[in-house]
């Protein structure tokens, strides 16, 4: 093996090597597991972190918040960059960042500030892993194999929540991240030699890193950082400049980016298109194109006699994304489902620990029905299931199950004997089934409508919305519960805490009611028709 080969990640394979592709894909999914594993594990290591570093719960919570802050801020940018440089390269880069900062987080013994900073860098690694994993799935597999891959993808993704909760409670903070480091290291070393590079199509070749609008990308990251930071601080108080200044500024930056790209740049390109000619490798067939298609132009500006960056720049928010079928209902439903999921995870973990008196490990085990529902849905919600029930009706059923589960869980009462088995175990399973039923239908719909060279960008945009939903819900729920340490100091704290947890469950009921209503705005679709409309490009991997 030459040095050049050794330092070049992956190896191409023929399209007939199906078994090898699946072998590689399993390691890709094991690496992706680290994202949810780190989130769920950090949720259930709070007490361990407080004890180890002798800090308050609000300070310890930044170990989770710092990860979410950078994760949500960089997903779109890294999704776009992965489409340009190769999603397998972006994936390996994210995995390397994860392994380095996992061991750094685990080895810190005295400084909570260092932990928070290292967790923020971990979030950057997660932001590279997530969109590139989605894109690898869409590029490696087509037709029936795609749906099979989506099932495996979903099982690995959702089971990591349950695994993370249990491991976090069992191992404690430092040991949990040593475990994360071990998994990341094995996956990185193996995938460096075997990951299959996604073959670049003509559309991929039109995307160039030099055409990425880096100033706009920087504004995007800053805007998202401000929004998520403000929402994180809102968990303590909404009446602070850290909240009511940062959030509006962040949203203004996002609106400015969207208007700049889709009003100014789009108008400029339209007005000057006649003076340019498209590159030679442009598809001249004039046949069906993806709903999202960005063209680049190679000629000089005849007026200014120089290259025009405005004609060549690749947009981060092409308006065509929002013209995908059912885009907005699916986007906001994903936003709300993630919000509901984090409310369940955070509020019920604390409910079990402080009102039931359970250990962190047992509290994590009690949430297992949620994970089991997610996994069962991954296996049973197939194209045949959707075809039999109907695309829209399957989504309405998802919303119905989630709403019914929220109503049932809302009856929780720690003073009732066996209230977990009466009011939590079954509805948690139903909620998990409903959530993942939506996730599988949404993801297949979006992926099949989008050209492979834009999978990273599109999934990045949707996942950013989901992360903002998590931040908003977590902030509101934390505000409603308040400082638990102060309340635990009171003599009769349980009735007061129960009242606060009940209010959070009402919040979750409102979220799921909105999801249920959104499902009726979905336009009917058929999986078979979507699959036929998918480009027939042979992306050999």
Coordinates of C-alpha atoms in Angstrom, one line a residue:
X1 CA 0.0 0.0 0.0
X2 CA 1.4 3.4 -1.0
X3 CA 1.5 6.4 1.3
X4 CA -1.0 8.1 -1.0
X5 CA -3.4 5.2 -0.8
X6 CA -2.9 5.0 3.0
X7 CA -3.8 8.7 3.5
X8 CA -6.8 8.6 1.1
X9 CA -9.9 7.5 3.0
X10 CA -12.1 4.7 1.7
X11 CA -12.1 2.5 -1.4
X12 CA -14.5 2.4 -4.4
X13 CA -16.4 -0.8 -5.1
X14 CA -18.5 -2.1 -7.9
X15 CA -22.3 -1.9 -7.8
X16 CA -22.5 -5.7 -7.6
X17 CA -20.7 -5.8 -4.2
X18 CA -24.0 -5.3 -2.3
X19 CA -22.9 -7.3 0.8
X20 CA -19.8 -5.2 1.2
X21 CA -21.8 -2.0 0.9
X22 CA -24.1 -3.2 3.8
X23 CA -21.0 -4.1 5.9
X24 CA -19.6 -0.6 5.5
X25 CA -23.1 1.0 6.2
X26 CA -23.3 -0.8 9.5
X27 CA -20.1 1.0 10.7
X28 CA -21.5 4.3 9.3
X29 CA -24.6 3.8 11.5
X30 CA -22.5 2.9 14.5
X31 CA -20.7 6.1 14.2
X32 CA -24.0 8.0 13.8
X33 CA -25.2 6.4 17.0
X34 CA -22.7 8.6 18.9
X35 CA -24.9 11.7 18.4
X36 CA -28.1 10.5 20.1
X37 CA -25.9 8.4 22.5
X38 CA -24.2 11.6 23.7
X39 CA -27.4 13.6 24.0
X40 CA -29.3 10.9 26.0
X41 CA -26.2 10.0 28.0
X42 CA -25.6 13.6 29.0
X43 CA -29.3 13.9 30.0
X44 CA -28.9 11.1 32.5
X45 CA -25.4 12.0 33.9
X46 CA -26.5 15.4 35.4
X47 CA -26.3 14.3 39.0
X48 CA -22.9 12.6 38.4
X49 CA -21.6 15.8 36.8
X50 CA -22.8 18.0 39.6
X51 CA -21.2 15.7 42.2
X52 CA -17.9 15.3 40.3
X53 CA -17.4 19.0 39.7
X54 CA -19.3 20.4 42.7
X55 CA -21.5 22.7 40.6
X56 CA -25.2 23.6 40.5
X57 CA -27.7 21.9 38.2
X58 CA -28.0 25.0 36.0
X59 CA -24.2 25.1 35.4
X60 CA -24.1 21.3 34.8
X61 CA -26.9 21.6 32.3
X62 CA -24.5 23.6 30.0
X63 CA -22.6 20.3 29.3
X64 CA -25.7 19.3 27.3
X65 CA -26.6 22.8 26.1
X66 CA -23.2 23.5 24.7
X67 CA -23.4 20.4 22.5
X68 CA -26.9 21.4 21.3
X69 CA -25.8 25.0 20.7
X70 CA -23.1 24.1 18.1
X71 CA -24.9 21.1 16.7
X72 CA -27.9 23.2 15.7
X73 CA -25.7 26.1 14.4
X74 CA -23.4 24.2 12.0
X75 CA -25.7 21.5 10.5
X76 CA -26.9 23.5 7.5
X77 CA -23.4 24.7 6.7
X78 CA -21.8 21.3 7.0
X79 CA -24.6 19.7 5.1
X80 CA -23.8 22.0 2.2
X81 CA -20.1 21.5 2.5
X82 CA -20.6 17.7 2.5
X83 CA -22.5 17.9 -0.7
X84 CA -19.5 19.8 -2.2
X85 CA -16.4 18.0 -0.9
X86 CA -18.0 14.5 -0.5
X87 CA -20.3 13.4 2.2
X88 CA -18.0 10.5 3.2
X89 CA -15.2 12.9 3.8
X90 CA -17.4 15.2 5.9
X91 CA -18.6 12.1 7.8
X92 CA -15.1 11.0 8.7
X93 CA -14.2 14.6 9.7
X94 CA -17.1 14.7 12.1
X95 CA -16.3 11.3 13.5
X96 CA -12.7 12.3 14.1
X97 CA -13.8 15.5 16.0
X98 CA -16.2 13.3 18.1
X99 CA -13.5 10.9 19.1
X100 CA -10.9 13.6 20.0
X101 CA -13.3 15.6 22.2
X102 CA -14.9 12.6 23.8
X103 CA -11.6 11.6 25.4
X104 CA -10.9 15.2 26.3
X105 CA -14.3 15.6 28.0
X106 CA -13.8 12.3 29.9
X107 CA -10.3 13.2 31.0
X108 CA -11.2 16.6 32.6
X109 CA -11.3 16.3 36.3
X110 CA -11.5 19.8 37.8
X111 CA -12.8 22.4 35.3
X112 CA -16.4 22.5 34.4
X113 CA -15.6 25.3 31.9
X114 CA -13.3 23.0 30.0
X115 CA -16.0 20.3 29.9
X116 CA -18.5 22.8 28.4
X117 CA -16.0 24.0 25.8
X118 CA -15.1 20.4 24.8
X119 CA -18.8 19.5 24.6
X120 CA -19.3 22.5 22.2
X121 CA -16.6 21.1 19.9
X122 CA -18.3 17.7 20.2
X123 CA -21.4 19.3 18.9
X124 CA -19.5 20.5 15.8
X125 CA -18.6 16.9 15.1
X126 CA -22.2 15.9 15.5
X127 CA -23.2 18.6 13.0
X128 CA -20.9 17.0 10.4
X129 CA -22.1 13.5 11.2
X130 CA -25.9 13.9 10.9
X131 CA -26.5 15.4 7.4
X132 CA -23.7 13.3 5.9
X133 CA -25.2 10.1 7.3
X134 CA -28.5 10.9 5.8
X135 CA -26.8 11.7 2.5
X136 CA -24.8 8.4 2.5
X137 CA -28.0 6.5 3.0
X138 CA -29.7 8.1 0.0
X139 CA -26.6 7.7 -2.2
X140 CA -25.6 4.1 -1.2
X141 CA -29.1 2.6 -1.7
X142 CA -31.9 2.9 -4.3
X143 CA -35.4 1.4 -4.7
X144 CA -36.2 -1.4 -2.3
X145 CA -32.7 -1.3 -0.8
X146 CA -33.3 2.3 0.2
X147 CA -36.3 1.4 2.3
X148 CA -34.5 -1.5 3.9
X149 CA -31.6 0.9 4.7
X150 CA -34.0 3.4 6.1
X151 CA -35.4 0.8 8.4
X152 CA -31.9 -0.2 9.7
X153 CA -31.0 3.5 9.9
X154 CA -34.1 4.2 12.0
X155 CA -33.5 1.2 14.3
X156 CA -29.9 2.3 15.1
X157 CA -30.9 5.9 15.5
X158 CA -33.8 5.5 17.9
X159 CA -32.3 2.6 19.9
X160 CA -29.4 4.8 20.8
X161 CA -31.7 7.0 23.0
X162 CA -32.5 4.0 25.3
X163 CA -28.9 2.8 25.2
X164 CA -27.6 6.3 26.1
X165 CA -30.1 6.8 29.0
X166 CA -29.1 3.4 30.6
X167 CA -25.3 3.8 30.0
X168 CA -25.4 7.4 31.3
X169 CA -27.1 6.3 34.5
X170 CA -24.9 3.2 34.9
X171 CA -21.5 4.6 34.0
X172 CA -21.5 8.2 35.2
X173 CA -20.2 11.2 33.4
X174 CA -16.5 10.4 32.8
X175 CA -16.8 6.7 32.1
X176 CA -19.7 7.3 29.7
X177 CA -17.5 9.5 27.5
X178 CA -14.6 7.1 27.6
X179 CA -17.1 4.6 26.2
X180 CA -18.1 7.1 23.5
X181 CA -14.4 7.6 22.7
X182 CA -13.9 3.8 22.2
X183 CA -16.8 3.5 19.9
X184 CA -15.8 6.5 17.8
X185 CA -12.2 5.3 17.5
X186 CA -13.1 1.8 16.3
X187 CA -15.5 3.2 13.7
X188 CA -13.1 5.9 12.5
X189 CA -10.2 3.4 12.0
X190 CA -12.3 0.9 10.2
X191 CA -14.1 3.4 8.0
X192 CA -10.9 5.2 7.1
X193 CA -9.9 2.1 5.1
X194 CA -13.3 0.8 3.9
X195 CA -15.8 3.6 3.6
X196 CA -17.2 3.8 0.1
X197 CA -16.8 7.2 -1.6
X198 CA -20.0 8.4 -3.1
X199 CA -19.5 8.7 -6.9
X200 CA -19.8 12.2 -8.0
X201 CA -22.4 12.9 -10.6
X202 CA -22.5 15.8 -13.1
X203 CA -24.6 17.7 -10.6
X204 CA -22.0 17.1 -7.9
X205 CA -19.3 18.5 -10.1
X206 CA -21.1 21.8 -10.5
X207 CA -20.8 22.3 -6.8
X208 CA -17.5 23.9 -5.9
X209 CA -16.2 25.0 -2.5
X210 CA -15.0 28.3 -4.0
X211 CA -18.7 29.1 -4.9
X212 CA -19.9 28.6 -1.3
X213 CA -20.9 32.0 0.1
X214 CA -18.7 31.9 3.2
X215 CA -19.8 35.4 4.5
X216 CA -23.4 34.2 4.4
X217 CA -22.4 30.9 5.9
X218 CA -20.7 32.8 8.8
X219 CA -23.9 34.9 9.3
X220 CA -25.9 31.8 9.3
X221 CA -23.8 30.2 12.1
X222 CA -23.8 33.4 14.1
X223 CA -27.6 33.8 13.7
X224 CA -28.3 30.2 14.8
X225 CA -25.8 30.5 17.7
X226 CA -27.6 33.6 19.0
X227 CA -31.0 31.9 18.7
X228 CA -30.1 28.7 20.4
X229 CA -27.9 30.5 23.1
X230 CA -30.8 32.8 23.9
X231 CA -33.2 29.8 24.2
X232 CA -30.8 28.0 26.4
X233 CA -30.4 31.0 28.7
X234 CA -34.2 31.3 28.8
X235 CA -34.3 28.1 30.8
X236 CA -33.2 30.2 33.8
X237 CA -35.1 33.4 33.0
X238 CA -36.7 35.0 30.0
X239 CA -36.2 38.5 31.5
X240 CA -32.6 38.9 30.5
X241 CA -30.8 40.7 27.6
X242 CA -29.1 37.3 26.9
X243 CA -32.6 36.2 25.8
X244 CA -34.6 39.1 24.5
X245 CA -31.7 40.6 22.6
X246 CA -29.9 37.5 21.2
X247 CA -33.0 35.7 19.9
X248 CA -34.5 38.6 17.8
X249 CA -31.0 39.5 16.4
X250 CA -30.5 35.8 15.4
X251 CA -33.9 35.6 13.7
X252 CA -33.2 38.9 11.9
X253 CA -30.0 37.5 10.6
X254 CA -31.7 34.4 9.2
X255 CA -34.4 36.5 7.5
X256 CA -31.7 38.8 6.0
X257 CA -29.9 35.7 4.6
X258 CA -33.1 34.3 3.1
X259 CA -34.0 37.6 1.5
X260 CA -30.5 38.3 0.3
X261 CA -30.3 34.9 -1.4
X262 CA -33.8 34.5 -2.7
X263 CA -34.7 38.1 -3.6
X264 CA -31.4 39.9 -4.4
X265 CA -29.3 37.1 -5.8
X266 CA -32.1 35.3 -7.5
X267 CA -33.3 38.5 -9.2
X268 CA -29.7 39.3 -10.3
X269 CA -29.2 35.8 -11.8
X270 CA -32.6 36.0 -13.6
X271 CA -31.8 39.5 -15.1
X272 CA -28.3 38.5 -16.2
X273 CA -28.8 34.9 -17.2
X274 CA -29.0 35.8 -20.9
X275 CA -25.5 37.2 -20.8
X276 CA -24.0 34.0 -19.6
X277 CA -23.7 30.5 -20.9
X278 CA -24.0 27.4 -18.8
X279 CA -21.0 25.0 -18.3
X280 CA -20.5 22.3 -21.0
X281 CA -21.4 19.5 -18.6
X282 CA -24.9 20.9 -18.1
X283 CA -27.7 18.4 -18.9
X284 CA -29.2 19.6 -22.2
X285 CA -32.0 17.0 -22.3
X286 CA -34.5 19.4 -20.8
X287 CA -36.1 16.4 -19.1
X288 CA -37.5 16.2 -15.6
X289 CA -35.3 17.9 -13.1
X290 CA -35.4 17.8 -9.3
X291 CA -37.6 20.4 -7.6
X292 CA -34.3 21.8 -6.4
X293 CA -31.7 22.6 -9.1
X294 CA -28.9 25.2 -8.8
X295 CA -27.0 26.2 -11.9
X296 CA -23.6 27.7 -12.1
X297 CA -22.2 29.9 -14.9
X298 CA -18.7 29.9 -16.1
X299 CA -18.4 32.9 -18.4
X300 CA -17.1 36.4 -17.7
X301 CA -19.4 39.3 -16.8
X302 CA -19.7 41.1 -20.2
X303 CA -20.4 44.4 -18.5
X304 CA -17.7 44.4 -15.8
X305 CA -15.3 42.1 -17.7
X306 CA -14.7 39.9 -14.7
X307 CA -16.1 36.8 -13.1
X308 CA -19.4 37.5 -11.3
X309 CA -19.6 35.7 -7.9
X310 CA -23.3 36.5 -7.9
X311 CA -23.9 34.2 -10.8
X312 CA -21.8 31.3 -9.4
X313 CA -22.6 31.4 -5.7
X314 CA -24.3 28.3 -4.3
X315 CA -27.3 29.3 -2.2
X316 CA -27.7 27.9 1.4
X317 CA -31.4 28.6 1.4
X318 CA -32.7 28.0 -2.1
X319 CA -36.4 28.8 -2.1
X320 CA -37.1 25.6 -4.1
X321 CA -36.5 23.6 -0.9
X322 CA -39.7 25.0 0.5
X323 CA -41.5 24.0 -2.7
X324 CA -41.0 20.3 -2.1
X325 CA -44.3 18.6 -1.7
X326 CA -45.6 18.9 1.9
X327 CA -42.4 20.7 2.9
X328 CA -43.8 23.1 5.4
X329 CA -46.2 20.8 7.2
X330 CA -43.4 18.2 7.5
X331 CA -40.9 20.8 8.6
X332 CA -43.1 22.1 11.4
X333 CA -44.3 18.6 12.4
X334 CA -40.6 17.5 12.8
X335 CA -40.0 20.7 14.8
X336 CA -42.9 19.8 17.1
X337 CA -42.1 16.1 17.4
X338 CA -38.6 16.9 18.5
X339 CA -39.9 19.4 21.0
X340 CA -42.3 16.8 22.4
X341 CA -39.6 14.2 22.6
X342 CA -37.3 16.3 24.6
X343 CA -40.1 17.2 27.0
X344 CA -40.7 13.6 27.7
X345 CA -37.1 12.8 28.1
X346 CA -36.2 15.6 30.5
X347 CA -39.4 15.9 32.5
X348 CA -40.1 12.2 33.1
X349 CA -36.5 11.5 34.0
X350 CA -36.7 14.1 36.8
X351 CA -40.2 13.0 37.7
X352 CA -39.0 9.4 38.3
X353 CA -35.9 10.6 40.2
X354 CA -37.4 13.2 42.5
X355 CA -41.0 12.0 42.9
X356 CA -40.6 8.2 42.6
X357 CA -37.2 8.3 44.3
X358 CA -35.5 6.3 41.5
X359 CA -31.8 6.2 40.7
X360 CA -30.6 7.6 37.4
X361 CA -30.2 4.1 36.1
X362 CA -33.7 3.0 37.0
X363 CA -35.2 6.3 35.6
X364 CA -33.5 5.6 32.3
X365 CA -34.9 2.0 32.3
X366 CA -38.4 3.3 32.9
X367 CA -38.2 5.3 29.7
X368 CA -37.3 2.1 27.7
X369 CA -41.0 1.6 26.5
X370 CA -40.4 4.8 24.5
X371 CA -37.4 3.3 22.8
X372 CA -39.1 0.0 22.2
X373 CA -42.0 1.9 20.5
X374 CA -39.5 3.6 18.3
X375 CA -37.8 0.4 17.3
X376 CA -41.0 -1.5 16.7
X377 CA -42.2 1.3 14.4
X378 CA -38.8 1.2 12.6
X379 CA -39.5 -2.5 11.7
X380 CA -43.2 -2.4 11.0
X381 CA -43.7 1.0 9.1
X382 CA -42.7 -0.2 5.6
X383 CA -43.7 1.0 2.1
X384 CA -46.3 -1.8 2.2
X385 CA -47.7 -0.4 5.5
X386 CA -47.9 3.1 4.1
X387 CA -49.4 1.9 0.8
X388 CA -52.0 -0.1 2.6
X389 CA -53.1 2.6 5.1
X390 CA -52.3 5.5 2.8
X391 CA -49.7 8.2 3.0
X392 CA -51.8 10.9 4.6
X393 CA -53.7 8.5 6.8
X394 CA -50.5 7.0 8.1
X395 CA -49.4 10.4 9.2
X396 CA -52.7 11.2 10.8
X397 CA -52.5 7.8 12.7
X398 CA -49.0 8.9 13.9
X399 CA -50.5 12.2 15.2
X400 CA -53.4 10.4 16.8
X401 CA -51.2 7.9 18.6
X402 CA -49.0 10.7 19.9
X403 CA -51.9 12.8 21.1
X404 CA -53.6 9.8 22.7
X405 CA -50.4 9.0 24.5
X406 CA -49.9 12.6 25.7
X407 CA -53.5 12.6 27.2
X408 CA -52.8 9.3 28.9
X409 CA -49.5 10.3 30.4
X410 CA -51.0 13.5 31.6
X411 CA -52.9 11.4 34.2
X412 CA -49.7 10.6 36.0
X413 CA -49.9 10.9 39.7
X414 CA -47.0 9.8 42.0
X415 CA -49.5 9.3 44.9
X416 CA -51.3 6.5 43.0
X417 CA -50.0 3.0 43.5
X418 CA -48.2 1.7 40.4
X419 CA -48.9 5.0 38.6
X420 CA -45.9 4.2 36.2
X421 CA -47.6 1.0 35.0
X422 CA -51.1 2.6 34.8
X423 CA -50.2 5.9 33.2
X424 CA -46.7 5.7 31.6
X425 CA -45.5 2.4 30.3
X426 CA -48.1 1.8 27.5
X427 CA -48.5 5.4 26.4
X428 CA -44.7 5.8 26.2
X429 CA -44.7 2.8 23.8
X430 CA -47.5 4.4 21.8
X431 CA -45.8 7.7 21.7
X432 CA -42.5 6.1 20.4
X433 CA -44.4 4.3 17.7
X434 CA -46.2 7.4 16.6
X435 CA -43.1 9.6 16.6
X436 CA -41.0 7.2 14.5
X437 CA -43.9 6.4 12.1
X438 CA -43.9 10.1 11.2
X439 CA -40.1 10.1 11.0
X440 CA -39.8 7.2 8.5
X441 CA -42.6 8.6 6.3
X442 CA -41.2 12.1 6.4
X443 CA -37.6 11.1 5.7
X444 CA -38.4 8.8 2.7
X445 CA -40.6 11.5 1.2
X446 CA -38.0 14.2 1.5
X447 CA -35.1 12.1 0.4
X448 CA -36.8 10.7 -2.7
X449 CA -37.8 14.2 -3.8
X450 CA -34.3 15.6 -3.6
X451 CA -31.3 15.1 -5.9
X452 CA -28.5 13.1 -4.3
X453 CA -26.1 16.1 -4.5
X454 CA -28.4 18.1 -2.3
X455 CA -29.3 15.5 0.4
X456 CA -26.9 17.0 2.9
X457 CA -28.3 20.5 2.6
X458 CA -31.9 19.6 2.7
X459 CA -31.6 17.2 5.7
X460 CA -29.4 19.8 7.4
X461 CA -32.2 22.4 7.1
X462 CA -34.8 20.1 8.5
X463 CA -32.6 19.0 11.3
X464 CA -31.8 22.6 12.2
X465 CA -35.5 23.2 12.6
X466 CA -35.7 20.1 14.8
X467 CA -32.8 21.4 17.0
X468 CA -34.5 24.8 17.5
X469 CA -37.7 22.9 18.5
X470 CA -35.6 21.0 21.1
X471 CA -34.1 24.3 22.5
X472 CA -37.5 26.1 22.7
X473 CA -39.3 23.2 24.4
X474 CA -36.4 22.6 26.8
X475 CA -36.3 26.3 27.7
X476 CA -40.1 26.5 28.4
X477 CA -40.1 23.3 30.3
X478 CA -37.1 24.2 32.4
X479 CA -38.7 27.6 33.2
X480 CA -42.0 25.9 34.3
X481 CA -40.2 23.5 36.6
X482 CA -37.8 26.1 38.0
X483 CA -34.7 25.5 40.2
X484 CA -35.2 21.9 41.5
X485 CA -32.3 22.3 44.1
X486 CA -34.2 25.2 45.7
X487 CA -37.5 23.3 45.8
X488 CA -35.8 20.1 47.2
X489 CA -34.7 22.2 50.2
X490 CA -38.3 22.7 51.2
X491 CA -39.8 20.4 53.7
X492 CA -42.8 19.2 51.7
X493 CA -41.5 19.6 48.1
X494 CA -43.2 16.8 46.3
X495 CA -46.7 18.3 45.9
X496 CA -45.2 21.5 44.5
X497 CA -42.9 19.6 42.1
X498 CA -45.8 17.4 41.0
X499 CA -47.8 20.5 40.1
X500 CA -44.9 21.8 38.1
X501 CA -44.4 18.5 36.3
X502 CA -48.1 18.3 35.5
X503 CA -47.9 21.8 33.9
X504 CA -45.1 20.6 31.7
X505 CA -47.1 17.6 30.6
X506 CA -49.9 20.0 29.7
X507 CA -47.4 21.8 27.5
X508 CA -46.6 18.5 25.9
X509 CA -50.3 17.9 25.4
X510 CA -50.6 21.2 23.6
X511 CA -47.6 20.4 21.3
X512 CA -49.1 17.0 20.3
X513 CA -52.5 18.6 19.7
X514 CA -50.9 21.0 17.2
X515 CA -49.1 18.0 15.6
X516 CA -52.4 16.2 15.2
X517 CA -54.0 19.2 13.5
X518 CA -51.0 19.7 11.2
X519 CA -51.3 16.1 9.9
X520 CA -54.6 17.1 8.2
X521 CA -52.8 19.7 6.1
X522 CA -50.7 17.0 4.5
X523 CA -51.4 16.5 0.8
X524 CA -51.9 12.9 -0.3
X525 CA -49.0 11.1 -1.9
X526 CA -48.1 7.6 -2.9
X527 CA -44.7 6.1 -2.2
X528 CA -44.7 4.2 -5.5
X529 CA -45.1 7.4 -7.5
X530 CA -42.4 9.2 -5.6
X531 CA -40.0 6.4 -6.2
X532 CA -40.7 6.5 -9.9
X533 CA -40.1 10.2 -10.0
X534 CA -36.7 9.7 -8.4
X535 CA -33.8 10.4 -10.9
X536 CA -32.6 7.3 -12.6
X537 CA -29.0 8.3 -12.3
X538 CA -26.8 5.3 -11.7
X539 CA -24.7 6.4 -8.7
X540 CA -22.4 3.4 -8.5
X541 CA -20.8 3.0 -5.2

